């Protein structure tokens, strides 16, 4: 940080930058935490990583505001966000390493030859990989959400007006659906 976290005791007033730093310092425990296992030091939390990704997406004029959470999965959280022109997008924040899904390092090829990798880094690799695949599929005409931007572990994509396939209880015209699937695969 260019400005010191605390102003000197010799100064009788605080500049605006230092007041912002003091405010940030009072909420710093949400963004970083003290790591006291083997090596002492600070580590970035997932909330801090979310903040950095949203700050960058905001600076790129992709995201103007964040709305409600619309989905939670085993590896991600999905939010509605709006762009600078009030268009709505979906923001997917990858969250690899949740307590019940720690085997992901063995089942995915994100870190290949590395022996150790942080969950934030693996989440970033997962997001970039998803963005690249969605971009390639959409460029070839597959019906996937249009990817808008990616930063760190956050993927911004087109918000589709639909519902999850697991909520479909009955299909009216099965042969028509099968034909569409086969045509799409070819």
PDB file of C-alpha atoms in Angstrom:
ATOM      1  CA  UNK A   1       0.000   0.000   0.000  1.00  0.00           C
ATOM      2  CA  UNK A   2       1.494   3.350  -0.938  1.00  0.00           C
ATOM      3  CA  UNK A   3       0.229   5.063   2.177  1.00  0.00           C
ATOM      4  CA  UNK A   4       1.170   3.827   5.660  1.00  0.00           C
ATOM      5  CA  UNK A   5      -1.438   1.838   7.526  1.00  0.00           C
ATOM      6  CA  UNK A   6      -1.276   4.199  10.465  1.00  0.00           C
ATOM      7  CA  UNK A   7      -0.460   7.883  10.435  1.00  0.00           C
ATOM      8  CA  UNK A   8       2.348   9.152  12.610  1.00  0.00           C
ATOM      9  CA  UNK A   9       1.494  10.326  16.126  1.00  0.00           C
ATOM     10  CA  UNK A  10       3.179  13.647  15.323  1.00  0.00           C
ATOM     11  CA  UNK A  11       0.471  14.526  12.784  1.00  0.00           C
ATOM     12  CA  UNK A  12      -2.622  16.086  14.359  1.00  0.00           C
ATOM     13  CA  UNK A  13      -4.991  15.245  11.494  1.00  0.00           C
ATOM     14  CA  UNK A  14      -5.464  12.317   9.139  1.00  0.00           C
ATOM     15  CA  UNK A  15      -5.399  12.698   5.380  1.00  0.00           C
ATOM     16  CA  UNK A  16      -8.198  11.068   3.387  1.00  0.00           C
ATOM     17  CA  UNK A  17      -5.920   8.312   2.109  1.00  0.00           C
ATOM     18  CA  UNK A  18      -4.885   7.414   5.661  1.00  0.00           C
ATOM     19  CA  UNK A  19      -8.498   7.410   6.834  1.00  0.00           C
ATOM     20  CA  UNK A  20      -9.285   4.942   4.067  1.00  0.00           C
ATOM     21  CA  UNK A  21      -6.309   2.851   5.121  1.00  0.00           C
ATOM     22  CA  UNK A  22      -7.493   2.857   8.739  1.00  0.00           C
ATOM     23  CA  UNK A  23     -10.975   1.801   7.588  1.00  0.00           C
ATOM     24  CA  UNK A  24      -9.458  -0.962   5.472  1.00  0.00           C
ATOM     25  CA  UNK A  25      -7.268  -2.025   8.373  1.00  0.00           C
ATOM     26  CA  UNK A  26     -10.315  -2.357  10.638  1.00  0.00           C
ATOM     27  CA  UNK A  27     -11.846  -4.813   8.140  1.00  0.00           C
ATOM     28  CA  UNK A  28      -8.577  -6.417   7.101  1.00  0.00           C
ATOM     29  CA  UNK A  29      -9.342  -9.602   9.041  1.00  0.00           C
ATOM     30  CA  UNK A  30     -12.027 -10.387   6.429  1.00  0.00           C
ATOM     31  CA  UNK A  31      -9.541 -10.271   3.538  1.00  0.00           C
ATOM     32  CA  UNK A  32      -6.474 -11.905   5.068  1.00  0.00           C
ATOM     33  CA  UNK A  33      -5.856 -14.200   8.014  1.00  0.00           C
ATOM     34  CA  UNK A  34      -2.910 -15.170  10.167  1.00  0.00           C
ATOM     35  CA  UNK A  35      -1.363 -18.501   9.266  1.00  0.00           C
ATOM     36  CA  UNK A  36       0.412 -20.172  12.152  1.00  0.00           C
ATOM     37  CA  UNK A  37       1.292 -23.622  10.860  1.00  0.00           C
ATOM     38  CA  UNK A  38       4.916 -24.295  10.074  1.00  0.00           C
ATOM     39  CA  UNK A  39       5.481 -20.852   8.569  1.00  0.00           C
ATOM     40  CA  UNK A  40       4.118 -17.764  10.247  1.00  0.00           C
ATOM     41  CA  UNK A  41       2.553 -15.161   8.010  1.00  0.00           C
ATOM     42  CA  UNK A  42      -0.594 -13.815   6.435  1.00  0.00           C
ATOM     43  CA  UNK A  43      -2.687 -15.554   3.806  1.00  0.00           C
ATOM     44  CA  UNK A  44      -5.309 -14.128   1.468  1.00  0.00           C
ATOM     45  CA  UNK A  45      -8.840 -15.328   2.238  1.00  0.00           C
ATOM     46  CA  UNK A  46     -11.442 -16.236  -0.387  1.00  0.00           C
ATOM     47  CA  UNK A  47     -13.302 -13.017   0.434  1.00  0.00           C
ATOM     48  CA  UNK A  48     -10.125 -11.042  -0.238  1.00  0.00           C
ATOM     49  CA  UNK A  49      -9.668 -12.895  -3.529  1.00  0.00           C
ATOM     50  CA  UNK A  50     -13.304 -12.097  -4.423  1.00  0.00           C
ATOM     51  CA  UNK A  51     -12.637  -8.435  -3.685  1.00  0.00           C
ATOM     52  CA  UNK A  52      -9.557  -8.341  -5.914  1.00  0.00           C
ATOM     53  CA  UNK A  53     -11.394 -10.029  -8.799  1.00  0.00           C
ATOM     54  CA  UNK A  54     -14.428  -7.724  -8.519  1.00  0.00           C
ATOM     55  CA  UNK A  55     -12.207  -4.641  -8.265  1.00  0.00           C
ATOM     56  CA  UNK A  56     -10.428  -5.614 -11.481  1.00  0.00           C
ATOM     57  CA  UNK A  57     -13.688  -6.435 -13.291  1.00  0.00           C
ATOM     58  CA  UNK A  58     -15.084  -3.104 -12.145  1.00  0.00           C
ATOM     59  CA  UNK A  59     -11.996  -1.260 -13.388  1.00  0.00           C
ATOM     60  CA  UNK A  60     -12.450  -2.935 -16.792  1.00  0.00           C
ATOM     61  CA  UNK A  61     -16.078  -1.671 -16.891  1.00  0.00           C
ATOM     62  CA  UNK A  62     -17.474  -5.203 -16.991  1.00  0.00           C
ATOM     63  CA  UNK A  63     -19.216  -5.268 -13.596  1.00  0.00           C
ATOM     64  CA  UNK A  64     -20.933  -2.247 -12.081  1.00  0.00           C
ATOM     65  CA  UNK A  65     -22.901  -3.880  -9.261  1.00  0.00           C
ATOM     66  CA  UNK A  66     -23.414  -7.272  -7.656  1.00  0.00           C
ATOM     67  CA  UNK A  67     -26.858  -8.688  -7.018  1.00  0.00           C
ATOM     68  CA  UNK A  68     -28.138 -11.755  -5.252  1.00  0.00           C
ATOM     69  CA  UNK A  69     -26.736 -15.253  -5.205  1.00  0.00           C
ATOM     70  CA  UNK A  70     -28.606 -17.472  -7.682  1.00  0.00           C
ATOM     71  CA  UNK A  71     -26.733 -20.725  -7.268  1.00  0.00           C
ATOM     72  CA  UNK A  72     -24.344 -22.658  -5.076  1.00  0.00           C
ATOM     73  CA  UNK A  73     -22.536 -25.728  -6.296  1.00  0.00           C
ATOM     74  CA  UNK A  74     -19.829 -27.995  -5.033  1.00  0.00           C
ATOM     75  CA  UNK A  75     -17.136 -25.941  -6.797  1.00  0.00           C
ATOM     76  CA  UNK A  76     -18.632 -22.456  -7.308  1.00  0.00           C
ATOM     77  CA  UNK A  77     -21.041 -19.722  -6.284  1.00  0.00           C
ATOM     78  CA  UNK A  78     -23.085 -17.878  -8.923  1.00  0.00           C
ATOM     79  CA  UNK A  79     -24.319 -14.295  -8.592  1.00  0.00           C
ATOM     80  CA  UNK A  80     -26.311 -11.920 -10.769  1.00  0.00           C
ATOM     81  CA  UNK A  81     -24.259  -8.847 -11.673  1.00  0.00           C
ATOM     82  CA  UNK A  82     -25.011  -5.850 -13.830  1.00  0.00           C
ATOM     83  CA  UNK A  83     -22.758  -4.135 -16.308  1.00  0.00           C
ATOM     84  CA  UNK A  84     -22.256  -0.404 -16.831  1.00  0.00           C
ATOM     85  CA  UNK A  85     -25.258  -0.204 -19.205  1.00  0.00           C
ATOM     86  CA  UNK A  86     -27.612  -2.064 -16.806  1.00  0.00           C
ATOM     87  CA  UNK A  87     -27.282  -5.361 -18.715  1.00  0.00           C
ATOM     88  CA  UNK A  88     -27.375  -8.419 -16.474  1.00  0.00           C
ATOM     89  CA  UNK A  89     -24.697 -11.087 -16.410  1.00  0.00           C
ATOM     90  CA  UNK A  90     -23.932 -14.166 -14.349  1.00  0.00           C
ATOM     91  CA  UNK A  91     -20.775 -14.101 -12.221  1.00  0.00           C
ATOM     92  CA  UNK A  92     -19.339 -17.495 -11.352  1.00  0.00           C
ATOM     93  CA  UNK A  93     -16.814 -17.529  -8.511  1.00  0.00           C
ATOM     94  CA  UNK A  94     -14.885 -20.796  -8.478  1.00  0.00           C
ATOM     95  CA  UNK A  95     -14.418 -22.207  -4.976  1.00  0.00           C
ATOM     96  CA  UNK A  96     -12.233 -25.279  -5.206  1.00  0.00           C
ATOM     97  CA  UNK A  97     -11.166 -26.721  -1.880  1.00  0.00           C
ATOM     98  CA  UNK A  98     -14.387 -26.665   0.075  1.00  0.00           C
ATOM     99  CA  UNK A  99     -14.245 -29.028   3.013  1.00  0.00           C
ATOM    100  CA  UNK A 100     -16.308 -31.835   1.496  1.00  0.00           C
ATOM    101  CA  UNK A 101     -14.572 -31.718  -1.911  1.00  0.00           C
ATOM    102  CA  UNK A 102     -10.880 -31.888  -1.057  1.00  0.00           C
ATOM    103  CA  UNK A 103     -10.133 -34.764  -3.480  1.00  0.00           C
ATOM    104  CA  UNK A 104     -10.237 -32.392  -6.451  1.00  0.00           C
ATOM    105  CA  UNK A 105      -6.424 -32.288  -6.656  1.00  0.00           C
ATOM    106  CA  UNK A 106      -6.369 -36.019  -7.412  1.00  0.00           C
ATOM    107  CA  UNK A 107      -9.239 -35.985  -9.909  1.00  0.00           C
ATOM    108  CA  UNK A 108      -8.376 -32.933 -12.040  1.00  0.00           C
ATOM    109  CA  UNK A 109      -5.332 -32.016 -14.075  1.00  0.00           C
ATOM    110  CA  UNK A 110      -5.128 -28.383 -12.964  1.00  0.00           C
ATOM    111  CA  UNK A 111      -1.744 -28.564 -11.341  1.00  0.00           C
ATOM    112  CA  UNK A 112      -0.230 -31.428 -13.371  1.00  0.00           C
ATOM    113  CA  UNK A 113       3.321 -31.997 -12.109  1.00  0.00           C
ATOM    114  CA  UNK A 114       3.170 -29.770  -9.018  1.00  0.00           C
ATOM    115  CA  UNK A 115       3.078 -31.464  -5.646  1.00  0.00           C
ATOM    116  CA  UNK A 116       1.394 -28.589  -3.824  1.00  0.00           C
ATOM    117  CA  UNK A 117      -0.817 -25.740  -4.921  1.00  0.00           C
ATOM    118  CA  UNK A 118      -3.107 -23.361  -3.062  1.00  0.00           C
ATOM    119  CA  UNK A 119      -6.854 -23.627  -3.476  1.00  0.00           C
ATOM    120  CA  UNK A 120      -6.980 -20.049  -4.743  1.00  0.00           C
ATOM    121  CA  UNK A 121      -4.516 -20.905  -7.504  1.00  0.00           C
ATOM    122  CA  UNK A 122      -6.457 -24.039  -8.452  1.00  0.00           C
ATOM    123  CA  UNK A 123      -9.675 -21.993  -8.519  1.00  0.00           C
ATOM    124  CA  UNK A 124      -8.006 -19.526 -10.866  1.00  0.00           C
ATOM    125  CA  UNK A 125      -6.872 -22.313 -13.192  1.00  0.00           C
ATOM    126  CA  UNK A 126     -10.381 -23.773 -13.161  1.00  0.00           C
ATOM    127  CA  UNK A 127     -11.946 -20.417 -14.067  1.00  0.00           C
ATOM    128  CA  UNK A 128      -9.516 -19.742 -16.912  1.00  0.00           C
ATOM    129  CA  UNK A 129     -10.063 -23.238 -18.273  1.00  0.00           C
ATOM    130  CA  UNK A 130     -13.853 -22.836 -18.163  1.00  0.00           C
ATOM    131  CA  UNK A 131     -13.626 -19.440 -19.894  1.00  0.00           C
ATOM    132  CA  UNK A 132     -11.432 -20.829 -22.695  1.00  0.00           C
ATOM    133  CA  UNK A 133     -13.747 -23.804 -23.283  1.00  0.00           C
ATOM    134  CA  UNK A 134     -16.898 -21.639 -23.229  1.00  0.00           C
ATOM    135  CA  UNK A 135     -15.287 -19.184 -25.663  1.00  0.00           C
ATOM    136  CA  UNK A 136     -14.313 -22.006 -28.057  1.00  0.00           C
ATOM    137  CA  UNK A 137     -17.761 -23.622 -27.852  1.00  0.00           C
ATOM    138  CA  UNK A 138     -19.627 -20.354 -28.381  1.00  0.00           C
ATOM    139  CA  UNK A 139     -17.364 -19.459 -31.329  1.00  0.00           C
ATOM    140  CA  UNK A 140     -18.326 -22.775 -32.960  1.00  0.00           C
ATOM    141  CA  UNK A 141     -22.059 -22.206 -32.466  1.00  0.00           C
ATOM    142  CA  UNK A 142     -22.759 -24.388 -29.452  1.00  0.00           C
ATOM    143  CA  UNK A 143     -25.586 -23.174 -27.196  1.00  0.00           C
ATOM    144  CA  UNK A 144     -23.537 -22.124 -24.176  1.00  0.00           C
ATOM    145  CA  UNK A 145     -23.627 -18.808 -22.306  1.00  0.00           C
ATOM    146  CA  UNK A 146     -21.468 -16.196 -24.036  1.00  0.00           C
ATOM    147  CA  UNK A 147     -18.342 -15.622 -21.917  1.00  0.00           C
ATOM    148  CA  UNK A 148     -17.721 -11.928 -21.255  1.00  0.00           C
ATOM    149  CA  UNK A 149     -14.549 -11.761 -19.149  1.00  0.00           C
ATOM    150  CA  UNK A 150     -12.420 -13.685 -16.672  1.00  0.00           C
ATOM    151  CA  UNK A 151     -10.233 -12.503 -13.809  1.00  0.00           C
ATOM    152  CA  UNK A 152      -8.582 -14.610 -11.145  1.00  0.00           C
ATOM    153  CA  UNK A 153     -11.286 -17.123 -10.132  1.00  0.00           C
ATOM    154  CA  UNK A 154     -14.260 -15.152 -11.489  1.00  0.00           C
ATOM    155  CA  UNK A 155     -15.961 -15.778 -14.839  1.00  0.00           C
ATOM    156  CA  UNK A 156     -18.519 -13.272 -16.133  1.00  0.00           C
ATOM    157  CA  UNK A 157     -20.931 -14.748 -18.662  1.00  0.00           C
ATOM    158  CA  UNK A 158     -24.248 -14.094 -20.317  1.00  0.00           C
ATOM    159  CA  UNK A 159     -27.244 -14.637 -18.032  1.00  0.00           C
ATOM    160  CA  UNK A 160     -29.660 -17.097 -19.621  1.00  0.00           C
ATOM    161  CA  UNK A 161     -33.366 -17.048 -18.913  1.00  0.00           C
ATOM    162  CA  UNK A 162     -33.718 -20.745 -18.149  1.00  0.00           C
ATOM    163  CA  UNK A 163     -33.779 -23.299 -15.369  1.00  0.00           C
ATOM    164  CA  UNK A 164     -31.536 -26.221 -14.377  1.00  0.00           C
ATOM    165  CA  UNK A 165     -31.986 -29.493 -16.226  1.00  0.00           C
ATOM    166  CA  UNK A 166     -32.469 -31.315 -12.916  1.00  0.00           C
ATOM    167  CA  UNK A 167     -35.807 -29.485 -12.560  1.00  0.00           C
ATOM    168  CA  UNK A 168     -37.185 -31.038 -15.776  1.00  0.00           C
ATOM    169  CA  UNK A 169     -39.588 -33.790 -14.740  1.00  0.00           C
ATOM    170  CA  UNK A 170     -41.074 -34.699 -18.120  1.00  0.00           C
ATOM    171  CA  UNK A 171     -40.106 -34.179 -21.772  1.00  0.00           C
ATOM    172  CA  UNK A 172     -42.925 -33.744 -24.296  1.00  0.00           C
ATOM    173  CA  UNK A 173     -41.206 -34.719 -27.554  1.00  0.00           C
ATOM    174  CA  UNK A 174     -38.340 -37.136 -26.802  1.00  0.00           C
ATOM    175  CA  UNK A 175     -37.389 -37.908 -30.448  1.00  0.00           C
ATOM    176  CA  UNK A 176     -37.135 -34.162 -31.247  1.00  0.00           C
ATOM    177  CA  UNK A 177     -34.839 -33.606 -28.248  1.00  0.00           C
ATOM    178  CA  UNK A 178     -32.689 -36.613 -29.246  1.00  0.00           C
ATOM    179  CA  UNK A 179     -32.415 -35.316 -32.826  1.00  0.00           C
ATOM    180  CA  UNK A 180     -31.320 -31.862 -31.606  1.00  0.00           C
ATOM    181  CA  UNK A 181     -28.676 -33.443 -29.362  1.00  0.00           C
ATOM    182  CA  UNK A 182     -27.260 -35.555 -32.205  1.00  0.00           C
ATOM    183  CA  UNK A 183     -27.190 -32.599 -34.609  1.00  0.00           C
ATOM    184  CA  UNK A 184     -25.446 -30.498 -31.984  1.00  0.00           C
ATOM    185  CA  UNK A 185     -22.774 -33.170 -31.457  1.00  0.00           C
ATOM    186  CA  UNK A 186     -22.074 -33.423 -35.176  1.00  0.00           C
TER     187      UNK A 186
END
